[in-house]
Coordinates of C-alpha atoms in Angstrom, one line a residue:
X1 CA 131.3 93.9 90.9
X2 CA 130.7 90.4 89.8
X3 CA 130.2 89.2 93.3
X4 CA 127.6 91.8 93.9
X5 CA 125.7 90.7 90.8
X6 CA 126.0 87.1 91.7
X7 CA 124.6 87.8 95.2
X8 CA 121.6 89.7 93.9
X9 CA 120.9 86.9 91.4
X10 CA 121.2 84.3 94.2
X11 CA 119.0 86.5 96.5
X12 CA 116.2 86.7 93.9
X13 CA 116.8 83.0 92.8
X14 CA 117.1 83.8 89.1
X15 CA 119.7 84.5 86.5
X16 CA 117.1 86.1 84.3
X17 CA 116.5 89.9 84.1
X18 CA 115.9 91.3 87.6
X19 CA 113.9 94.6 87.6
X20 CA 114.4 97.4 90.2
X21 CA 111.0 97.2 91.7
X22 CA 108.0 95.4 90.2
X23 CA 104.5 95.2 91.7
X24 CA 103.0 92.2 93.3
X25 CA 99.3 91.3 92.8
X26 CA 98.7 88.3 95.0
X27 CA 95.5 89.1 96.8
X28 CA 92.0 90.2 96.0
X29 CA 93.0 92.6 93.1
X30 CA 91.1 90.7 90.4
X31 CA 88.1 90.1 92.7
X32 CA 87.6 93.7 93.5
X33 CA 88.3 94.8 90.0
X34 CA 85.5 92.6 88.7
X35 CA 83.2 93.8 91.4
X36 CA 84.0 97.4 90.5
X37 CA 83.4 96.8 86.8
X38 CA 80.1 94.9 87.6
X39 CA 78.9 98.0 89.6
X40 CA 79.7 100.2 86.6
X41 CA 81.1 102.8 89.0
X42 CA 84.6 102.9 87.6
X43 CA 85.2 106.7 87.7
X44 CA 85.7 109.0 90.7
X45 CA 82.6 107.9 92.5
X46 CA 82.3 104.5 94.1
X47 CA 82.5 102.5 97.4
X48 CA 86.3 101.5 96.9
X49 CA 87.3 105.2 96.9
X50 CA 85.7 105.7 100.2
X51 CA 86.9 102.5 101.7
X52 CA 90.4 103.1 100.6
X53 CA 90.4 106.6 102.1
X54 CA 89.2 105.2 105.4
X55 CA 91.8 102.4 105.5
X56 CA 94.8 104.4 104.5
X57 CA 94.0 107.0 107.1
X58 CA 93.7 104.2 109.7
X59 CA 97.1 102.7 108.5
X60 CA 99.0 106.0 108.7
X61 CA 97.3 107.2 111.8
X62 CA 96.1 110.3 110.0
X63 CA 92.6 111.5 110.8
X64 CA 91.8 112.2 107.1
X65 CA 92.8 111.0 103.7
X66 CA 91.8 112.2 100.2
X67 CA 92.6 109.9 97.3
X68 CA 94.0 111.6 94.2
X69 CA 95.1 110.5 90.7
X70 CA 98.9 110.5 91.6
X71 CA 101.3 111.7 94.1
X72 CA 102.2 114.8 92.2
X73 CA 98.6 116.0 92.2
X74 CA 98.4 115.2 96.0
X75 CA 101.5 117.4 96.5
X76 CA 100.2 120.1 94.3
X77 CA 96.9 120.4 96.2
X78 CA 98.7 120.1 99.5
X79 CA 100.8 123.2 98.7
X80 CA 97.7 125.2 97.6
X81 CA 96.0 124.3 100.8
X82 CA 99.0 125.3 102.8
X83 CA 98.6 128.8 101.2
X84 CA 101.4 128.8 98.6
X85 CA 100.6 131.3 95.9
X86 CA 102.2 132.6 92.7
X87 CA 105.4 134.6 93.5
X88 CA 106.0 132.7 96.8
X89 CA 109.0 130.5 97.5
X90 CA 109.1 127.0 98.8
X91 CA 112.2 125.4 100.5
X92 CA 112.9 121.8 99.5
X93 CA 115.9 119.5 98.8
X94 CA 117.7 119.2 95.5
X95 CA 118.1 115.5 95.9
X96 CA 114.5 114.4 95.1
X97 CA 112.4 113.1 92.1
X98 CA 111.3 115.9 89.8
X99 CA 107.7 115.7 90.8
X100 CA 108.5 117.5 94.1
X101 CA 109.7 120.6 92.2
X102 CA 107.0 120.2 89.4
X103 CA 104.3 120.4 92.1
X104 CA 105.9 123.6 93.5
X105 CA 106.1 125.1 90.1
X106 CA 102.4 124.3 89.4
X107 CA 101.4 126.8 92.1
X108 CA 103.5 129.6 90.5
X109 CA 106.0 129.5 93.4
X110 CA 109.8 128.9 93.1
X111 CA 111.9 126.3 94.7
X112 CA 114.8 127.1 97.1
X113 CA 117.2 124.3 97.6
X114 CA 118.8 123.3 101.0
X115 CA 121.1 120.5 101.6
X116 CA 120.4 117.0 102.8
X117 CA 121.9 114.9 105.6
X118 CA 124.2 112.1 104.5
X119 CA 122.6 109.4 106.6
X120 CA 118.8 110.1 105.8
X121 CA 119.4 111.6 102.3
X122 CA 116.5 113.9 103.3
X123 CA 116.4 117.6 104.1
X124 CA 118.9 118.6 106.8
X125 CA 117.5 120.5 109.7
X126 CA 120.9 121.9 110.3
X127 CA 121.2 123.2 106.8
X128 CA 117.7 124.5 106.9
X129 CA 118.3 126.5 110.1
X130 CA 121.7 127.9 108.7
X131 CA 120.0 129.0 105.4
X132 CA 117.1 130.8 107.3
X133 CA 119.4 132.5 109.7
X134 CA 121.7 133.8 106.9
X135 CA 119.0 134.8 104.3
X136 CA 115.7 135.3 105.9
X137 CA 113.8 137.4 108.5
X138 CA 110.4 137.4 110.0
X139 CA 108.1 140.3 108.8
X140 CA 104.6 140.6 110.0
X141 CA 104.5 136.9 110.9
X142 CA 105.8 135.7 107.6
X143 CA 109.2 134.5 106.5
X144 CA 110.8 136.9 104.1
X145 CA 113.8 136.0 101.9
X146 CA 116.1 139.0 102.1
X147 CA 117.8 138.0 98.9
X148 CA 114.8 137.8 96.6
X149 CA 112.4 139.8 98.8
X150 CA 109.8 137.0 98.4
X151 CA 107.8 135.2 101.0
X152 CA 108.9 131.7 101.9
X153 CA 105.5 130.1 102.4
X154 CA 106.3 126.4 102.8
X155 CA 108.9 123.8 103.2
X156 CA 108.7 120.4 101.6
X157 CA 111.2 117.7 102.9
X158 CA 111.1 114.3 101.1
X159 CA 111.6 111.0 102.9
X160 CA 114.1 109.6 100.4
X161 CA 113.6 105.9 99.3
X162 CA 111.4 105.6 102.4
X163 CA 114.0 106.6 104.9
X164 CA 112.5 109.1 107.3
X165 CA 114.4 112.5 107.6
X166 CA 114.6 114.4 110.9
X167 CA 111.1 115.7 110.4
X168 CA 110.4 116.6 114.0
X169 CA 113.4 119.1 114.0
X170 CA 112.4 120.4 110.7
X171 CA 108.8 121.0 112.0
X172 CA 110.3 122.9 115.0
X173 CA 112.3 125.1 112.7
X174 CA 109.3 125.7 110.3
X175 CA 107.0 126.6 113.2
X176 CA 109.5 129.2 114.5
X177 CA 109.9 130.8 111.1
X178 CA 106.1 130.7 110.3
X179 CA 106.6 128.4 107.4
X180 CA 104.0 125.7 106.5
X181 CA 105.4 122.2 106.5
X182 CA 104.2 119.9 103.8
X183 CA 105.8 116.3 103.6
X184 CA 106.6 114.6 100.4
X185 CA 105.9 111.1 101.7
X186 CA 105.6 109.7 98.2
X187 CA 108.1 106.9 98.9
X188 CA 107.6 106.3 102.6
X189 CA 104.2 104.5 103.0
X190 CA 104.9 102.2 106.0
X191 CA 107.9 104.2 107.4
X192 CA 107.8 105.6 110.8
X193 CA 109.9 108.2 112.7
X194 CA 109.9 108.0 116.5
X195 CA 106.9 105.6 116.1
X196 CA 104.8 108.1 114.1
X197 CA 104.1 107.6 110.4
X198 CA 105.7 109.8 107.9
X199 CA 103.4 112.4 106.4
X200 CA 101.6 113.1 109.7
X201 CA 104.1 115.5 111.1
X202 CA 103.3 118.3 108.7
X203 CA 100.2 120.3 108.0
X204 CA 99.6 117.8 105.1
X205 CA 101.4 114.9 103.6
X206 CA 101.4 113.5 100.0
X207 CA 101.8 109.7 99.2
X208 CA 102.3 108.0 95.8
X209 CA 100.9 104.7 94.6
X210 CA 102.8 104.7 91.3
X211 CA 103.4 101.3 89.6
X212 CA 106.8 101.0 91.3
X213 CA 105.7 101.9 94.8
X214 CA 105.1 99.4 97.7
X215 CA 101.3 99.3 97.0
X216 CA 100.0 100.5 93.7
X217 CA 97.0 101.0 91.5
X218 CA 99.1 101.7 88.4
X219 CA 99.0 105.4 89.5
X220 CA 97.2 107.1 92.4
X221 CA 98.1 109.1 95.3
X222 CA 96.5 110.6 98.5
X223 CA 96.7 113.5 100.8
X224 CA 96.7 112.8 104.5
X225 CA 96.1 115.4 107.2
X226 CA 94.8 115.9 110.7
X227 CA 92.9 119.1 109.8
X228 CA 89.2 118.5 109.0
X229 CA 88.7 121.8 107.2
X230 CA 91.7 121.2 104.9
X231 CA 90.6 117.6 104.2
X232 CA 87.1 118.8 103.2
X233 CA 88.6 121.5 100.9
X234 CA 91.0 119.0 99.4
X235 CA 88.1 116.6 98.5
X236 CA 86.2 119.6 97.1
X237 CA 88.8 121.1 94.8
X238 CA 90.1 117.7 93.6
X239 CA 86.5 117.0 92.4
X240 CA 86.5 120.1 90.2
X241 CA 85.0 122.2 93.0
X242 CA 81.6 121.1 92.1
X243 CA 78.8 122.0 94.5
X244 CA 76.8 118.9 95.3
X245 CA 73.5 118.7 93.5
X246 CA 71.5 115.9 91.9
X247 CA 71.6 117.4 88.4
X248 CA 73.0 120.9 88.2
X249 CA 76.6 121.7 87.4
X250 CA 77.7 124.6 89.6
X251 CA 81.3 125.2 90.8
X252 CA 82.5 127.8 93.3
X253 CA 86.1 128.0 92.7
X254 CA 89.0 126.9 90.5
X255 CA 89.1 123.1 90.9
X256 CA 91.1 120.2 89.6
X257 CA 90.1 116.8 88.1
X258 CA 92.4 115.0 90.5
X259 CA 90.0 112.5 92.2
X260 CA 91.2 108.8 92.2
X261 CA 89.0 106.6 90.0
X262 CA 87.0 103.9 91.7
X263 CA 88.6 101.2 89.6
X264 CA 92.1 102.2 90.8
X265 CA 90.9 102.3 94.4
X266 CA 89.7 98.8 94.1
X267 CA 93.3 97.7 93.4
X268 CA 94.5 99.7 96.3
X269 CA 92.1 98.3 98.7
X270 CA 93.4 94.8 97.8
X271 CA 97.0 95.9 97.9
X272 CA 96.6 97.5 101.4
X273 CA 95.4 94.2 102.7
X274 CA 98.8 92.8 101.9
X275 CA 101.0 95.7 103.0
X276 CA 102.2 94.2 106.3
X277 CA 103.5 91.2 104.5
X278 CA 105.1 93.3 101.8
X279 CA 106.9 95.5 104.4
X280 CA 108.1 92.4 106.4
X281 CA 109.4 90.8 103.1
X282 CA 111.3 93.9 102.2
X283 CA 112.9 94.1 105.7
X284 CA 114.2 90.6 105.4
X285 CA 115.7 91.5 102.0
X286 CA 117.3 94.7 103.4
X287 CA 118.9 92.6 106.2
X288 CA 120.3 90.2 103.7
X289 CA 121.8 93.2 101.8
X290 CA 123.1 94.8 104.9
X291 CA 124.9 91.6 106.0
X292 CA 126.4 91.1 102.5
X293 CA 127.6 94.6 102.0
X294 CA 129.3 94.8 105.5
X295 CA 132.0 92.6 104.0
X296 CA 132.4 94.6 100.8
X297 CA 135.2 97.1 100.5
X298 CA 134.3 100.6 99.3
X299 CA 130.6 99.9 99.3
X300 CA 128.1 101.1 102.0
X301 CA 124.5 99.8 102.2
X302 CA 122.2 102.6 103.2
X303 CA 120.2 101.4 106.3
X304 CA 117.4 103.0 108.2
X305 CA 118.3 106.1 110.3
X306 CA 118.3 106.2 114.0
X307 CA 114.8 106.2 115.7
X308 CA 113.3 105.3 112.5
X309 CA 111.5 102.3 110.9
X310 CA 112.0 102.4 107.1
X311 CA 109.9 100.7 104.6
X312 CA 113.1 100.0 102.5
X313 CA 111.1 100.9 99.4
X314 CA 114.3 101.1 97.3
X315 CA 117.5 99.6 98.7
X316 CA 120.6 101.7 97.8
X317 CA 124.4 101.5 98.2
X318 CA 127.0 104.2 98.2
X319 CA 130.1 103.6 96.1
X320 CA 133.6 105.1 96.3
X321 CA 133.2 107.7 93.7
X322 CA 131.3 108.6 90.5
X323 CA 133.7 106.6 88.2
X324 CA 133.1 103.5 90.3
X325 CA 129.3 104.2 90.3
X326 CA 129.3 104.5 86.5
X327 CA 131.3 101.2 86.0
X328 CA 128.9 99.4 88.4
X329 CA 125.8 100.7 86.6
X330 CA 127.1 99.6 83.2
X331 CA 128.3 96.2 84.5
X332 CA 125.1 95.3 86.4
X333 CA 122.7 96.4 83.7
X334 CA 124.6 94.5 81.1
X335 CA 124.4 91.5 83.4
X336 CA 120.6 91.6 83.6
X337 CA 120.4 93.2 87.0
X338 CA 118.6 96.5 86.8
X339 CA 120.2 99.3 88.9
X340 CA 120.0 103.0 88.6
X341 CA 121.7 106.1 89.9
X342 CA 120.0 108.6 92.3
X343 CA 118.3 111.6 90.6
X344 CA 120.2 114.4 88.9
X345 CA 120.1 117.3 91.4
X346 CA 117.2 119.6 90.7
X347 CA 119.3 122.7 90.6
X348 CA 121.2 121.3 87.8
X349 CA 118.2 121.0 85.5
X350 CA 117.5 123.7 83.0
X351 CA 114.2 124.8 84.4
X352 CA 115.5 125.1 88.0
X353 CA 119.1 126.4 87.5
X354 CA 118.1 129.9 88.5
X355 CA 116.7 128.8 91.8
X356 CA 118.5 129.9 95.0
X357 CA 120.6 127.4 96.7
X358 CA 122.3 126.9 100.0
X359 CA 125.5 124.9 100.3
X360 CA 124.7 121.6 98.6
X361 CA 127.9 119.6 99.6
X362 CA 126.1 116.5 100.9
X363 CA 123.6 116.3 98.0
X364 CA 126.4 116.6 95.5
X365 CA 128.4 113.7 97.3
X366 CA 125.3 111.4 97.2
X367 CA 124.4 112.3 93.6
X368 CA 127.8 111.1 92.5
X369 CA 127.8 107.8 94.4
X370 CA 124.3 106.4 95.2
X371 CA 123.0 103.4 93.2
X372 CA 119.6 101.7 93.8
X373 CA 119.6 97.9 93.5
X374 CA 116.6 95.4 93.1
X375 CA 114.1 95.8 95.8
X376 CA 110.9 93.9 94.8
X377 CA 109.0 91.9 97.3
X378 CA 110.2 88.4 96.7
X379 CA 107.8 85.6 96.1

């Protein structure tokens, strides 16, 4: 364990506290913030919101982007736009950040948990197909869960730590079963699968710009889609569904106050100008980790899956067992190197323990062994 801590301290060139992932503000952030403040347009209307939506769409290759207050709100609206309603079910993975399941719950739907692949840590198409074949049937062009009697309306795979899952296979299965595909791409800005950006395979994709993400505005998120109608509706309902008028307040449906403020968008425009350097910097770090851990017994570095280009948002290792994981977490954090375990499986949490599950062998294995290690862009 000491050799790992020593290597991390050497890699980051400090013996002081090393955080897991801290933001870098090295460009035009202050300039654009001052410009935004001087304009007095600091809320959900302003030129930086429009500019960011245009540029993030161009970066991801999506036709449209709608900026939101955070990644959870982006996923919530995406599920609503995909037709998820109260009483429906949504298939997702148990190995994810809680925001995925929170967003599903906001719609009034219930989560159904299917296992992940060991190499991607994302939803397994094999497990998805097995679950559907064993538990579901197509009735009137909808997927019906024979166990619960409810409609499975959507599927939400998550690209864990920025590593793309086998999203093309998942899409093929979802299409065959009449299930809407909504991608949780919160962690995978700058990640590609088969030369296509994550979040663009599904009907909609949700991205996060939380303070620990590759680019950040302290919070923030966005919806990306190639569907013009959905993009317009997303913009409408995230702006309280207000009908445009110079002075009257008229709303035509239930809406949400989810639009990204202009002052946050100013930060994101500046951050997006630096993203290529951030991504290159992180790939160099990942390569150094990969080379180091290749010589470490009982430790495996998680590298990008085949046919993928990962952003390496959070680097991770797999240890021998839960006991070794816990010893390493205590030792590293006591030594001033911030590390953390992967998330507690969602089906173990009190609010989701009644949700239907498939076989979760891989998710359980990873939950007991995965540790994230410092992954900040190095200056």
